[in-house]
Structures are given as C-alpha cells and as structure tokens.
Amino acid sequence: MITRTAVVASKTGLHARPAALFAKAAGEAGVPVQISKAGKDPVAANSLLQIMTLGVEQGDTVTLHAQDGAETALDKLVSMLETDLDA
Amino acid sequence: MTREVRGVAAAPGIAVGSVKWLAAAPVTSPDDAPGSDVEAEIARAETAFETVAGRYSAQALDATGPAADILFMTSALAADPALLDQVRADIRGGTPTAHAVTRAVTHFGEQLTALGGLMAERASDLRDVGQRVVAELLGVDPPGIPDSATPFVLAAQDLAPADTASLDPERVIGLLTVAGGPTSHTAILAKALGIPAVVAAPEAVTIAEGTEIVLDGTSGVIEFEPTAARREEVLALRARQAAVPTGPGRTSDGHAVPLLANVGSAADARLAVELGAEGVGLFRTEFLFLDRKSAPTVAEQSERYAEIFRIMGDRPVIVRTLDAGSDKPLPYLALPDEENPALGVRGLRLSSVDEGTLLDQLTAVEAAVKETGTPVKVMAPMVATVEEAAYFAARARTAGLETPGIMIEIPAAALRSEYLGAEVEFFSIGTNDLSQYLFGADRMSSAVAALHDPWQPALAVTIATVVTGAAKQGVKVGVCGESASNPEFACVLVGLGVETLSMAPRSIAGVRAKLAEVTRAQCEAAAAAVVSARTAEDALRAARAALGVDT
C-alpha cells in the first residue's frame, strides 16, 4: 500500500467541476485509488459523489491510497489536485 | 382587480401567457413489484443510468460556458460508480428497481445537503439525475418541460440545468421560479436565450396551472389575469420589438448605431450572424486558454481565430486579448495567489509576468487575419495607465495589427481618456468591470448587486468623461458591457456619444427595436437627464420620460 498527500488548490475545493474532473482521471488511473481527508473514512476516488461528501475545501490536505506499483498514477493525481481545476 | 406577486428580475423583457408548471417527477414506492430476475433488473438499471448520463454529456457538448460545466458534472453524477453500487446492492436485497434508484439518490442527496453551501446545491442536480433514471425505468416521460402547442410561461420550484439548457424560446416565452436567485444558472441561461425571467418569487407557488399572467423580467412583477386591454398592450410591446427584426441599428431619424455581438465561440458567432449583428464588438479569447495544462500554440490559436473570422466574413471583429489571471487562473502559468483577484495580476497585467502569451496571441491573430481577410482589430483588457496603453499599442503594431484599442474598465483610465486616446485608435467600455471598480462593489457579490445598476448616475458621468476625452483625440468609443443590452440604457449610451454597442447576440433585437423608436435628440435628452439625476431611480424615471416611455 502506498499513500501520497496533496493540498487542494481549487477555489471551490473538490466540488462540482473540479471533483468531476478528478474522479474521471482517477477512474482512468488503471488501479483502484482511494481518497481520504482527516476525520473521514477513505472513499473511492473514482466516485464524484463520494468525493463531494468528503466536503474538501481549498487548502485542505487529502491523502490518496493505492496498491504498490501505482506511484506514477498517484503522482499524476496529486499534481492534478494541486492545480486549480476551477479554471 | 389585478393581483400581483413580486420576485427578483432575472432576465429582461415582458411576456403574457398562461402558466405551465414543470412536469412532476415520477414517484416510486417500496411496494412496487420487484422484477423476477435480479441480474436482469441490475442490467436494466445500469442501462438506464448509462442512457441518462449519455444524454447529459451530449447536451454538455452542445452547450458552452457555465451550462457546459454543469452538464458535464451532472453527467459524471449519472455515471457514478458508488451510486450504481448502492443501487445494485439494493436490488439484490429485494428492493424494486426504480425505488432502489430513488433510495440511492436520497441517501447521497441527504449527505450533500448536510454539508451545506455549494455541496447542498448539487443535491438538486443529483435528484434530477435520479428522476430521469426512474422515468427511464418506468417508461414514462422524463420530468421536465411540458408539451404545449401554444407558447407558455414555464413555472417551477427551481430549474435544473438540464431543463434550462433545452429551453426553446419560441415555446417558452417566460420563466418563473419560486426559488433561485439573480445569479443562478436559470438567470444566466435565460438571459443568453433572451427569455424574460423572474426568480425567487415564493408566493408564485399559489399560481394554478393555466393561469394567465403578465411576467415582467425587467421589474420582477407578475400580474395575474390581465385585462384584455393590458394583454393587448403587452402583446403590442412584444410585437414592436419583433417588428424591426433585421437591418443595421439606427435611431428613428437615421443616426446609425452599429449593433455588434459579444462572442466566445464559433457557435456564438453563427448566432450573431443569424440575429443580424453588424460585427463582433467583443471576441473573448479566454476559452482557448483556460482549463488546459499547456499554452495553446500559435498555430492552434490562429486556426480557432480564423474559424470565427470566416463566419463573420467582411463584418468587423474586435478581438480582446486574453483576460485571465487571478480570478481565471491559467494552470500552466505559476501566478501568485492573491487575496483580491479582481485587483491583481489579470488582463494585460499578465504581460508583466509572462509577455510571451500576449506576443503569441497577437502573432496568431495577425496570421488569421492574413488568411481570412476579415477586418480585425485587437484590444487589451485591464488598462489603467498611459504607459500600459502605449505598451500594448506598440506590441500590436509590431505584430502587424495597425489599429489597436483598449478596454476602459478602470476609473483611472476613464479619467485620463484624453491621454490614453493619444496612444490607441479606439476604446471599448466594459461597464461591468467599470461599475465594479467605480463603486468598489464585487461583481460576484449579490449583497452589493444594487450598485451594479446601470442607472446609477455615476456610471453615466464616467462614460461621458471617457467620450469627452476620446473626442479630443478623434478616438471612437463603444460599449461592450451588460448595460448595452438594456434597450433603454442603450439609448442613453447613444445620447452620451457612444458610437457602437456590443452585447449578447440575443439582446440585439430588443435594442434595435428600441433605438428605432427614438430620435437622437431624445437619446441626448435622456443622457443629460441621467447625468444630472440624483439617484438611480430618478435617472431611470427621467430617462424614460425623455424617451417617451409610458410609466
């Protein structure tokens, strides 16, 4: 199991468009990825709905989890979270 | 006696017709008969979700701007794996298929609602997804816009993006919502479609299906059961607007006022041509830059500009160079985070951290001009000083674009228009941003929305200042802000000496019709009245009197 943390850059957090873009990318990662936020259970990163229920806001730190060997996929997702997806 | 209710004016125009409420959502129950074959039921549910998701994404492809974003997001909701997992589990547990969808949507909807704020707003999008999937499963019409042979006013608790995106202005002549606000998606889309709209009218719930109403999207007033005389009056008003559908903009005594369109895409440009725009007064180029990881190449930009130039043919086009930064960040440029984006590095100011973007853009525009032969000018947004105007003009001329202009949207630029005018060939006043900076009122804040009223006399005084300074340099002044699309205020702008008006394509007909009713002298009298008025309310009343509008 590997993990990566990211500070979410989008102004509206992981809401609507940013969350939809992220969930789509996570679904295309080729491996199951989970996302968690302090104080909440991890959820499937390919589910827009579950991501939204985490209530992630701009500046929040989130953690991504995946099986060993998925480093590249996680790094890509981290850089996505650290980009402003509202634009 | 006529009763009336009030809401918030959300899209201008007036309509008379009977009310039809948005079709009710199909209802499911745990007592519905479950399907006999569980796996077949699961497959049926999956197909229904896929169908609905597919419809949303097809709509998203046809839409532009905010509508496209919302529809894309809603499509993702309809394809959500967690939602489907829950539906599958529920069907396996013996729940009737359609009711399993209702339950899953309710479950996640409640979680979103509990989060409040922006997330809670998404609960209604999710509910919309659920209702459409249920309708698909039950084989009934999806909830939404009712069928009717005659045009009607569509009333709803609130409108989902999918409803508003598919509105046909020929069939739906007005919009009335119980909830929502003036900046809701309903309002934005109604304006773009040219449908008068009133939102946030809680008392509207009492209006029975089929009631005849007059809906005034300019004042926010709904009148019930209008008399025959009132009905005739409203129809005459609409007919007058439709009676001058084409031709160049001019006052009744023949003073020409070119009516131009604000466009951001090829689809907008086609619509502009169809609706008789005499050119493009504001071509927003942001769409090429936002939402991407690397800068568009010169060749790519040039091709997209040429596409729009070709649609416009010989009609003149004013290209605004990239208005991004801060509030509209560019992922591929590392820009500083700013506390007040509207006051930060945006528009032309981006050149101070990244000149290449501007130079590439000018090169690409010039290449597209060479290819198409369309008469094109370029202008820069967010210019505050003479140095900035001179800088932009020099770069444009070096690129081969001989008639550079600038947006006037910062009070400092307005006050110094004579000096800025010495540097460039034309001005275009962006009244939305100009109001924001003039009144110190955030455009995005509904709490200060009243200060964004074009009838605030300070705005007209500032525009008069720009025109006076520009005249000393022989510089032409146009307006490309929201205020140009208000037919009565458009007359005031003409009276102030503004030479061209640029607006959303759908707004052109209304402005053209109003101008055709008044003389230039009436416009000037209205302008003088607004400039010397004490308050916005006084300004509106005095201008209407000068323009011969019954109030």
PDB file of N, CA and C in Angstrom, chain A residues 7-79:
ATOM      1  N   VAL A   7      -2.301  19.071  -1.207  1.00  0.00           N
ATOM      2  CA  VAL A   7      -3.067  20.221  -0.710  1.00  0.00           C
ATOM      3  C   VAL A   7      -3.924  20.703  -1.880  1.00  0.00           C
ATOM      4  N   VAL A   8      -5.241  20.719  -1.654  1.00  0.00           N
ATOM      5  CA  VAL A   8      -6.160  21.002  -2.771  1.00  0.00           C
ATOM      6  C   VAL A   8      -6.142  22.490  -3.125  1.00  0.00           C
ATOM      7  N   ALA A   9      -5.910  22.760  -4.423  1.00  0.00           N
ATOM      8  CA  ALA A   9      -5.710  24.141  -4.865  1.00  0.00           C
ATOM      9  C   ALA A   9      -6.995  24.827  -5.326  1.00  0.00           C
ATOM     10  N   SER A  10      -7.975  24.048  -5.805  1.00  0.00           N
ATOM     11  CA  SER A  10      -9.151  24.671  -6.424  1.00  0.00           C
ATOM     12  C   SER A  10      -9.898  25.558  -5.447  1.00  0.00           C
ATOM     13  N   LYS A  11     -10.336  26.710  -5.954  1.00  0.00           N
ATOM     14  CA  LYS A  11     -11.017  27.693  -5.132  1.00  0.00           C
ATOM     15  C   LYS A  11     -12.278  27.111  -4.500  1.00  0.00           C
ATOM     16  N   THR A  12     -12.999  26.288  -5.240  1.00  0.00           N
ATOM     17  CA  THR A  12     -14.230  25.713  -4.697  1.00  0.00           C
ATOM     18  C   THR A  12     -13.980  24.341  -4.077  1.00  0.00           C
ATOM     19  N   GLY A  13     -12.706  24.028  -3.790  1.00  0.00           N
ATOM     20  CA  GLY A  13     -12.407  22.726  -3.205  1.00  0.00           C
ATOM     21  C   GLY A  13     -12.723  21.624  -4.188  1.00  0.00           C
ATOM     22  N   LEU A  14     -13.054  20.439  -3.646  1.00  0.00           N
ATOM     23  CA  LEU A  14     -13.427  19.349  -4.549  1.00  0.00           C
ATOM     24  C   LEU A  14     -14.943  19.332  -4.691  1.00  0.00           C
ATOM     25  N   HIS A  15     -15.418  20.252  -5.495  1.00  0.00           N
ATOM     26  CA  HIS A  15     -16.845  20.441  -5.677  1.00  0.00           C
ATOM     27  C   HIS A  15     -17.101  20.504  -7.168  1.00  0.00           C
ATOM     28  N   ALA A  16     -18.229  19.978  -7.604  1.00  0.00           N
ATOM     29  CA  ALA A  16     -18.692  20.083  -8.987  1.00  0.00           C
ATOM     30  C   ALA A  16     -17.605  19.785  -9.998  1.00  0.00           C
ATOM     31  N   ARG A  17     -17.246  20.803 -10.768  1.00  0.00           N
ATOM     32  CA  ARG A  17     -16.342  20.575 -11.891  1.00  0.00           C
ATOM     33  C   ARG A  17     -14.984  20.005 -11.490  1.00  0.00           C
ATOM     34  N   PRO A  18     -14.304  20.606 -10.477  1.00  0.00           N
ATOM     35  CA  PRO A  18     -13.014  20.025 -10.100  1.00  0.00           C
ATOM     36  C   PRO A  18     -13.148  18.564  -9.685  1.00  0.00           C
ATOM     37  N   ALA A  19     -14.172  18.264  -8.873  1.00  0.00           N
ATOM     38  CA  ALA A  19     -14.345  16.889  -8.401  1.00  0.00           C
ATOM     39  C   ALA A  19     -14.657  15.956  -9.564  1.00  0.00           C
ATOM     40  N   ALA A  20     -15.455  16.429 -10.528  1.00  0.00           N
ATOM     41  CA  ALA A  20     -15.808  15.589 -11.676  1.00  0.00           C
ATOM     42  C   ALA A  20     -14.568  15.291 -12.512  1.00  0.00           C
ATOM     43  N   LEU A  21     -13.733  16.305 -12.718  1.00  0.00           N
ATOM     44  CA  LEU A  21     -12.504  16.105 -13.494  1.00  0.00           C
ATOM     45  C   LEU A  21     -11.575  15.128 -12.779  1.00  0.00           C
ATOM     46  N   PHE A  22     -11.481  15.299 -11.447  1.00  0.00           N
ATOM     47  CA  PHE A  22     -10.595  14.439 -10.679  1.00  0.00           C
ATOM     48  C   PHE A  22     -11.102  12.987 -10.673  1.00  0.00           C
ATOM     49  N   ALA A  23     -12.405  12.826 -10.465  1.00  0.00           N
ATOM     50  CA  ALA A  23     -12.971  11.468 -10.412  1.00  0.00           C
ATOM     51  C   ALA A  23     -12.766  10.755 -11.750  1.00  0.00           C
ATOM     52  N   LYS A  24     -12.899  11.501 -12.817  1.00  0.00           N
ATOM     53  CA  LYS A  24     -12.721  10.921 -14.145  1.00  0.00           C
ATOM     54  C   LYS A  24     -11.274  10.436 -14.303  1.00  0.00           C
ATOM     55  N   ALA A  25     -10.338  11.300 -13.894  1.00  0.00           N
ATOM     56  CA  ALA A  25      -8.921  10.932 -14.002  1.00  0.00           C
ATOM     57  C   ALA A  25      -8.614   9.717 -13.130  1.00  0.00           C
ATOM     58  N   ALA A  26      -9.201   9.694 -11.913  1.00  0.00           N
ATOM     59  CA  ALA A  26      -8.961   8.570 -11.007  1.00  0.00           C
ATOM     60  C   ALA A  26      -9.519   7.281 -11.601  1.00  0.00           C
ATOM     61  N   GLY A  27     -10.652   7.385 -12.275  1.00  0.00           N
ATOM     62  CA  GLY A  27     -11.262   6.218 -12.913  1.00  0.00           C
ATOM     63  C   GLY A  27     -10.403   5.686 -14.048  1.00  0.00           C
ATOM     64  N   GLU A  28      -9.611   6.580 -14.621  1.00  0.00           N
ATOM     65  CA  GLU A  28      -8.769   6.170 -15.750  1.00  0.00           C
ATOM     66  C   GLU A  28      -7.358   5.783 -15.303  1.00  0.00           C
ATOM     67  N   ALA A  29      -7.127   5.760 -13.967  1.00  0.00           N
ATOM     68  CA  ALA A  29      -5.770   5.520 -13.456  1.00  0.00           C
ATOM     69  C   ALA A  29      -5.306   4.081 -13.667  1.00  0.00           C
ATOM     70  N   GLY A  30      -6.227   3.166 -13.881  1.00  0.00           N
ATOM     71  CA  GLY A  30      -5.852   1.773 -14.128  1.00  0.00           C
ATOM     72  C   GLY A  30      -5.780   0.929 -12.864  1.00  0.00           C
ATOM     73  N   VAL A  31      -5.780   1.559 -11.701  1.00  0.00           N
ATOM     74  CA  VAL A  31      -5.791   0.830 -10.426  1.00  0.00           C
ATOM     75  C   VAL A  31      -6.816   1.499  -9.512  1.00  0.00           C
ATOM     76  N   PRO A  32      -7.374   0.729  -8.562  1.00  0.00           N
ATOM     77  CA  PRO A  32      -8.309   1.370  -7.627  1.00  0.00           C
ATOM     78  C   PRO A  32      -7.552   2.376  -6.744  1.00  0.00           C
ATOM     79  N   VAL A  33      -8.097   3.586  -6.646  1.00  0.00           N
ATOM     80  CA  VAL A  33      -7.478   4.621  -5.807  1.00  0.00           C
ATOM     81  C   VAL A  33      -8.531   5.067  -4.806  1.00  0.00           C
ATOM     82  N   GLN A  34      -8.070   5.273  -3.559  1.00  0.00           N
ATOM     83  CA  GLN A  34      -8.985   5.819  -2.556  1.00  0.00           C
ATOM     84  C   GLN A  34      -8.487   7.185  -2.133  1.00  0.00           C
ATOM     85  N   ILE A  35      -9.431   7.996  -1.671  1.00  0.00           N
ATOM     86  CA  ILE A  35      -9.054   9.338  -1.216  1.00  0.00           C
ATOM     87  C   ILE A  35      -9.631   9.530   0.177  1.00  0.00           C
ATOM     88  N   SER A  36      -8.840  10.141   1.062  1.00  0.00           N
ATOM     89  CA  SER A  36      -9.364  10.383   2.408  1.00  0.00           C
ATOM     90  C   SER A  36      -8.982  11.770   2.880  1.00  0.00           C
ATOM     91  N   LYS A  37      -9.741  12.209   3.871  1.00  0.00           N
ATOM     92  CA  LYS A  37      -9.491  13.506   4.489  1.00  0.00           C
ATOM     93  C   LYS A  37      -9.500  13.260   5.990  1.00  0.00           C
ATOM     94  N   ALA A  38      -8.699  14.013   6.739  1.00  0.00           N
ATOM     95  CA  ALA A  38      -8.609  13.814   8.186  1.00  0.00           C
ATOM     96  C   ALA A  38     -10.008  13.767   8.793  1.00  0.00           C
ATOM     97  N   GLY A  39     -10.254  12.743   9.605  1.00  0.00           N
ATOM     98  CA  GLY A  39     -11.525  12.650  10.318  1.00  0.00           C
ATOM     99  C   GLY A  39     -12.628  11.966   9.532  1.00  0.00           C
ATOM    100  N   LYS A  40     -12.341  11.582   8.264  1.00  0.00           N
ATOM    101  CA  LYS A  40     -13.375  10.906   7.463  1.00  0.00           C
ATOM    102  C   LYS A  40     -12.810   9.596   6.918  1.00  0.00           C
ATOM    103  N   ASP A  41     -13.696   8.635   6.684  1.00  0.00           N
ATOM    104  CA  ASP A  41     -13.264   7.358   6.102  1.00  0.00           C
ATOM    105  C   ASP A  41     -12.859   7.567   4.641  1.00  0.00           C
ATOM    106  N   PRO A  42     -11.867   6.757   4.182  1.00  0.00           N
ATOM    107  CA  PRO A  42     -11.483   6.859   2.773  1.00  0.00           C
ATOM    108  C   PRO A  42     -12.645   6.467   1.855  1.00  0.00           C
ATOM    109  N   VAL A  43     -12.723   7.092   0.695  1.00  0.00           N
ATOM    110  CA  VAL A  43     -13.763   6.746  -0.279  1.00  0.00           C
ATOM    111  C   VAL A  43     -13.106   6.491  -1.634  1.00  0.00           C
ATOM    112  N   ALA A  44     -13.870   5.896  -2.548  1.00  0.00           N
ATOM    113  CA  ALA A  44     -13.356   5.602  -3.883  1.00  0.00           C
ATOM    114  C   ALA A  44     -13.112   6.907  -4.634  1.00  0.00           C
ATOM    115  N   ALA A  45     -11.905   7.044  -5.162  1.00  0.00           N
ATOM    116  CA  ALA A  45     -11.541   8.305  -5.818  1.00  0.00           C
ATOM    117  C   ALA A  45     -12.203   8.456  -7.177  1.00  0.00           C
ATOM    118  N   ASN A  46     -12.787   7.371  -7.703  1.00  0.00           N
ATOM    119  CA  ASN A  46     -13.463   7.493  -8.998  1.00  0.00           C
ATOM    120  C   ASN A  46     -14.939   7.839  -8.850  1.00  0.00           C
ATOM    121  N   SER A  47     -15.390   8.052  -7.601  1.00  0.00           N
ATOM    122  CA  SER A  47     -16.798   8.404  -7.369  1.00  0.00           C
ATOM    123  C   SER A  47     -16.929   9.885  -7.039  1.00  0.00           C
ATOM    124  N   LEU A  48     -17.471  10.628  -8.015  1.00  0.00           N
ATOM    125  CA  LEU A  48     -17.701  12.059  -7.814  1.00  0.00           C
ATOM    126  C   LEU A  48     -18.532  12.313  -6.563  1.00  0.00           C
ATOM    127  N   LEU A  49     -19.589  11.492  -6.412  1.00  0.00           N
ATOM    128  CA  LEU A  49     -20.487  11.663  -5.274  1.00  0.00           C
ATOM    129  C   LEU A  49     -19.773  11.508  -3.943  1.00  0.00           C
ATOM    130  N   GLN A  50     -18.970  10.417  -3.847  1.00  0.00           N
ATOM    131  CA  GLN A  50     -18.306  10.170  -2.566  1.00  0.00           C
ATOM    132  C   GLN A  50     -17.247  11.235  -2.293  1.00  0.00           C
ATOM    133  N   ILE A  51     -16.582  11.686  -3.354  1.00  0.00           N
ATOM    134  CA  ILE A  51     -15.598  12.761  -3.159  1.00  0.00           C
ATOM    135  C   ILE A  51     -16.290  14.006  -2.614  1.00  0.00           C
ATOM    136  N   MET A  52     -17.462  14.306  -3.204  1.00  0.00           N
ATOM    137  CA  MET A  52     -18.159  15.514  -2.747  1.00  0.00           C
ATOM    138  C   MET A  52     -18.579  15.390  -1.286  1.00  0.00           C
ATOM    139  N   THR A  53     -18.928  14.153  -0.863  1.00  0.00           N
ATOM    140  CA  THR A  53     -19.368  14.008   0.532  1.00  0.00           C
ATOM    141  C   THR A  53     -18.218  14.183   1.524  1.00  0.00           C
ATOM    142  N   LEU A  54     -16.972  14.167   1.038  1.00  0.00           N
ATOM    143  CA  LEU A  54     -15.852  14.462   1.945  1.00  0.00           C
ATOM    144  C   LEU A  54     -15.840  15.948   2.312  1.00  0.00           C
ATOM    145  N   GLY A  55     -16.489  16.759   1.485  1.00  0.00           N
ATOM    146  CA  GLY A  55     -16.533  18.205   1.767  1.00  0.00           C
ATOM    147  C   GLY A  55     -15.150  18.838   1.776  1.00  0.00           C
ATOM    148  N   VAL A  56     -14.348  18.523   0.773  1.00  0.00           N
ATOM    149  CA  VAL A  56     -12.975  19.044   0.726  1.00  0.00           C
ATOM    150  C   VAL A  56     -12.972  20.493   0.257  1.00  0.00           C
ATOM    151  N   GLU A  57     -12.332  21.352   1.022  1.00  0.00           N
ATOM    152  CA  GLU A  57     -12.266  22.758   0.635  1.00  0.00           C
ATOM    153  C   GLU A  57     -10.859  23.134   0.207  1.00  0.00           C
ATOM    154  N   GLN A  58     -10.751  24.310  -0.404  1.00  0.00           N
ATOM    155  CA  GLN A  58      -9.437  24.790  -0.839  1.00  0.00           C
ATOM    156  C   GLN A  58      -8.489  24.826   0.353  1.00  0.00           C
ATOM    157  N   GLY A  59      -7.261  24.301   0.168  1.00  0.00           N
ATOM    158  CA  GLY A  59      -6.276  24.323   1.246  1.00  0.00           C
ATOM    159  C   GLY A  59      -6.309  23.084   2.124  1.00  0.00           C
ATOM    160  N   ASP A  60      -7.375  22.274   1.989  1.00  0.00           N
ATOM    161  CA  ASP A  60      -7.435  21.031   2.772  1.00  0.00           C
ATOM    162  C   ASP A  60      -6.371  20.057   2.263  1.00  0.00           C
ATOM    163  N   THR A  61      -5.827  19.256   3.205  1.00  0.00           N
ATOM    164  CA  THR A  61      -4.901  18.199   2.796  1.00  0.00           C
ATOM    165  C   THR A  61      -5.687  16.896   2.645  1.00  0.00           C
ATOM    166  N   VAL A  62      -5.514  16.230   1.519  1.00  0.00           N
ATOM    167  CA  VAL A  62      -6.156  14.927   1.333  1.00  0.00           C
ATOM    168  C   VAL A  62      -5.065  13.885   1.096  1.00  0.00           C
ATOM    169  N   THR A  63      -5.405  12.623   1.357  1.00  0.00           N
ATOM    170  CA  THR A  63      -4.444  11.538   1.149  1.00  0.00           C
ATOM    171  C   THR A  63      -5.004  10.573   0.114  1.00  0.00           C
ATOM    172  N   LEU A  64      -4.149  10.165  -0.814  1.00  0.00           N
ATOM    173  CA  LEU A  64      -4.540   9.172  -1.809  1.00  0.00           C
ATOM    174  C   LEU A  64      -3.902   7.836  -1.441  1.00  0.00           C
ATOM    175  N   HIS A  65      -4.643   6.752  -1.609  1.00  0.00           N
ATOM    176  CA  HIS A  65      -4.133   5.424  -1.290  1.00  0.00           C
ATOM    177  C   HIS A  65      -4.291   4.540  -2.519  1.00  0.00           C
ATOM    178  N   ALA A  66      -3.268   3.698  -2.767  1.00  0.00           N
ATOM    179  CA  ALA A  66      -3.388   2.700  -3.835  1.00  0.00           C
ATOM    180  C   ALA A  66      -2.413   1.577  -3.550  1.00  0.00           C
ATOM    181  N   GLN A  67      -2.507   0.516  -4.334  1.00  0.00           N
ATOM    182  CA  GLN A  67      -1.598  -0.607  -4.121  1.00  0.00           C
ATOM    183  C   GLN A  67      -0.193  -0.232  -4.594  1.00  0.00           C
ATOM    184  N   ASP A  68       0.808  -1.006  -4.113  1.00  0.00           N
ATOM    185  CA  ASP A  68       2.189  -0.756  -4.523  1.00  0.00           C
ATOM    186  C   ASP A  68       2.287  -0.805  -6.040  1.00  0.00           C
ATOM    187  N   GLY A  69       3.163   0.003  -6.562  1.00  0.00           N
ATOM    188  CA  GLY A  69       3.370  -0.003  -8.012  1.00  0.00           C
ATOM    189  C   GLY A  69       2.573   1.076  -8.723  1.00  0.00           C
ATOM    190  N   ALA A  70       1.669   1.737  -7.991  1.00  0.00           N
ATOM    191  CA  ALA A  70       0.824   2.756  -8.634  1.00  0.00           C
ATOM    192  C   ALA A  70       1.391   4.163  -8.416  1.00  0.00           C
ATOM    193  N   GLU A  71       2.705   4.241  -8.125  1.00  0.00           N
ATOM    194  CA  GLU A  71       3.315   5.542  -7.800  1.00  0.00           C
ATOM    195  C   GLU A  71       3.038   6.596  -8.880  1.00  0.00           C
ATOM    196  N   THR A  72       3.279   6.208 -10.138  1.00  0.00           N
ATOM    197  CA  THR A  72       3.132   7.182 -11.227  1.00  0.00           C
ATOM    198  C   THR A  72       1.700   7.711 -11.287  1.00  0.00           C
ATOM    199  N   ALA A  73       0.752   6.781 -11.173  1.00  0.00           N
ATOM    200  CA  ALA A  73      -0.656   7.189 -11.234  1.00  0.00           C
ATOM    201  C   ALA A  73      -0.975   8.159 -10.104  1.00  0.00           C
ATOM    202  N   LEU A  74      -0.514   7.844  -8.889  1.00  0.00           N
ATOM    203  CA  LEU A  74      -0.806   8.727  -7.747  1.00  0.00           C
ATOM    204  C   LEU A  74      -0.149  10.088  -7.920  1.00  0.00           C
ATOM    205  N   ASP A  75       1.104  10.084  -8.431  1.00  0.00           N
ATOM    206  CA  ASP A  75       1.789  11.366  -8.612  1.00  0.00           C
ATOM    207  C   ASP A  75       1.003  12.255  -9.574  1.00  0.00           C
ATOM    208  N   LYS A  76       0.472  11.641 -10.626  1.00  0.00           N
ATOM    209  CA  LYS A  76      -0.308  12.415 -11.597  1.00  0.00           C
ATOM    210  C   LYS A  76      -1.557  13.007 -10.939  1.00  0.00           C
ATOM    211  N   LEU A  77      -2.221  12.184 -10.114  1.00  0.00           N
ATOM    212  CA  LEU A  77      -3.447  12.652  -9.450  1.00  0.00           C
ATOM    213  C   LEU A  77      -3.127  13.759  -8.441  1.00  0.00           C
ATOM    214  N   VAL A  78      -1.971  13.616  -7.759  1.00  0.00           N
ATOM    215  CA  VAL A  78      -1.574  14.648  -6.793  1.00  0.00           C
ATOM    216  C   VAL A  78      -1.369  15.974  -7.518  1.00  0.00           C
ATOM    217  N   SER A  79      -0.680  15.924  -8.666  1.00  0.00           N
ATOM    218  CA  SER A  79      -0.403  17.197  -9.343  1.00  0.00           C
ATOM    219  C   SER A  79      -1.707  17.802  -9.855  1.00  0.00           C
TER     220      SER A  79
END
